[in-house]
Protein backbone atom coordinates (compact mmCIF):
# COMPACT_ATOMS: atom_id res chain seq x y z
CA UNK A 1 0.00 0.00 0.00
CA UNK A 2 1.31 3.43 -0.93
CA UNK A 3 1.72 6.24 1.58
CA UNK A 4 -0.79 8.40 -0.30
CA UNK A 5 -3.41 5.66 -0.19
CA UNK A 6 -2.79 5.14 3.53
CA UNK A 7 -3.04 8.87 4.22
CA UNK A 8 -6.25 9.09 2.17
CA UNK A 9 -7.73 6.16 4.12
CA UNK A 10 -6.93 7.81 7.44
CA UNK A 11 -8.39 11.13 6.25
CA UNK A 12 -11.52 9.43 4.97
CA UNK A 13 -12.14 7.62 8.26
CA UNK A 14 -11.44 10.83 10.18
CA UNK A 15 -13.97 12.79 8.14
CA UNK A 16 -16.60 10.08 8.67
CA UNK A 17 -15.93 10.18 12.41
CA UNK A 18 -16.24 13.99 12.53
CA UNK A 19 -19.39 13.94 10.41
CA UNK A 20 -20.95 11.29 12.65
CA UNK A 21 -19.94 13.20 15.78
CA UNK A 22 -21.51 16.43 14.55
CA UNK A 23 -24.59 14.61 13.37
mmCIF file of C-alpha atoms in Angstrom:
data_model
loop_
_atom_site.group_PDB
_atom_site.id
_atom_site.type_symbol
_atom_site.label_atom_id
_atom_site.label_comp_id
_atom_site.label_asym_id
_atom_site.label_seq_id
_atom_site.Cartn_x
_atom_site.Cartn_y
_atom_site.Cartn_z
ATOM 1 C CA UNK A 1 0.000 0.000 0.000
ATOM 2 C CA UNK A 2 1.309 3.432 -0.929
ATOM 3 C CA UNK A 3 1.715 6.242 1.584
ATOM 4 C CA UNK A 4 -0.790 8.398 -0.304
ATOM 5 C CA UNK A 5 -3.408 5.665 -0.192
ATOM 6 C CA UNK A 6 -2.791 5.136 3.528
ATOM 7 C CA UNK A 7 -3.044 8.872 4.216
ATOM 8 C CA UNK A 8 -6.251 9.085 2.172
ATOM 9 C CA UNK A 9 -7.731 6.161 4.117
ATOM 10 C CA UNK A 10 -6.929 7.813 7.442
ATOM 11 C CA UNK A 11 -8.389 11.127 6.246
ATOM 12 C CA UNK A 12 -11.525 9.434 4.967
ATOM 13 C CA UNK A 13 -12.139 7.617 8.260
ATOM 14 C CA UNK A 14 -11.440 10.830 10.178
ATOM 15 C CA UNK A 15 -13.974 12.792 8.137
ATOM 16 C CA UNK A 16 -16.599 10.079 8.671
ATOM 17 C CA UNK A 17 -15.934 10.181 12.415
ATOM 18 C CA UNK A 18 -16.236 13.986 12.534
ATOM 19 C CA UNK A 19 -19.385 13.938 10.413
ATOM 20 C CA UNK A 20 -20.953 11.290 12.645
ATOM 21 C CA UNK A 21 -19.936 13.195 15.777
ATOM 22 C CA UNK A 22 -21.506 16.431 14.553
ATOM 23 C CA UNK A 23 -24.594 14.613 13.371
#
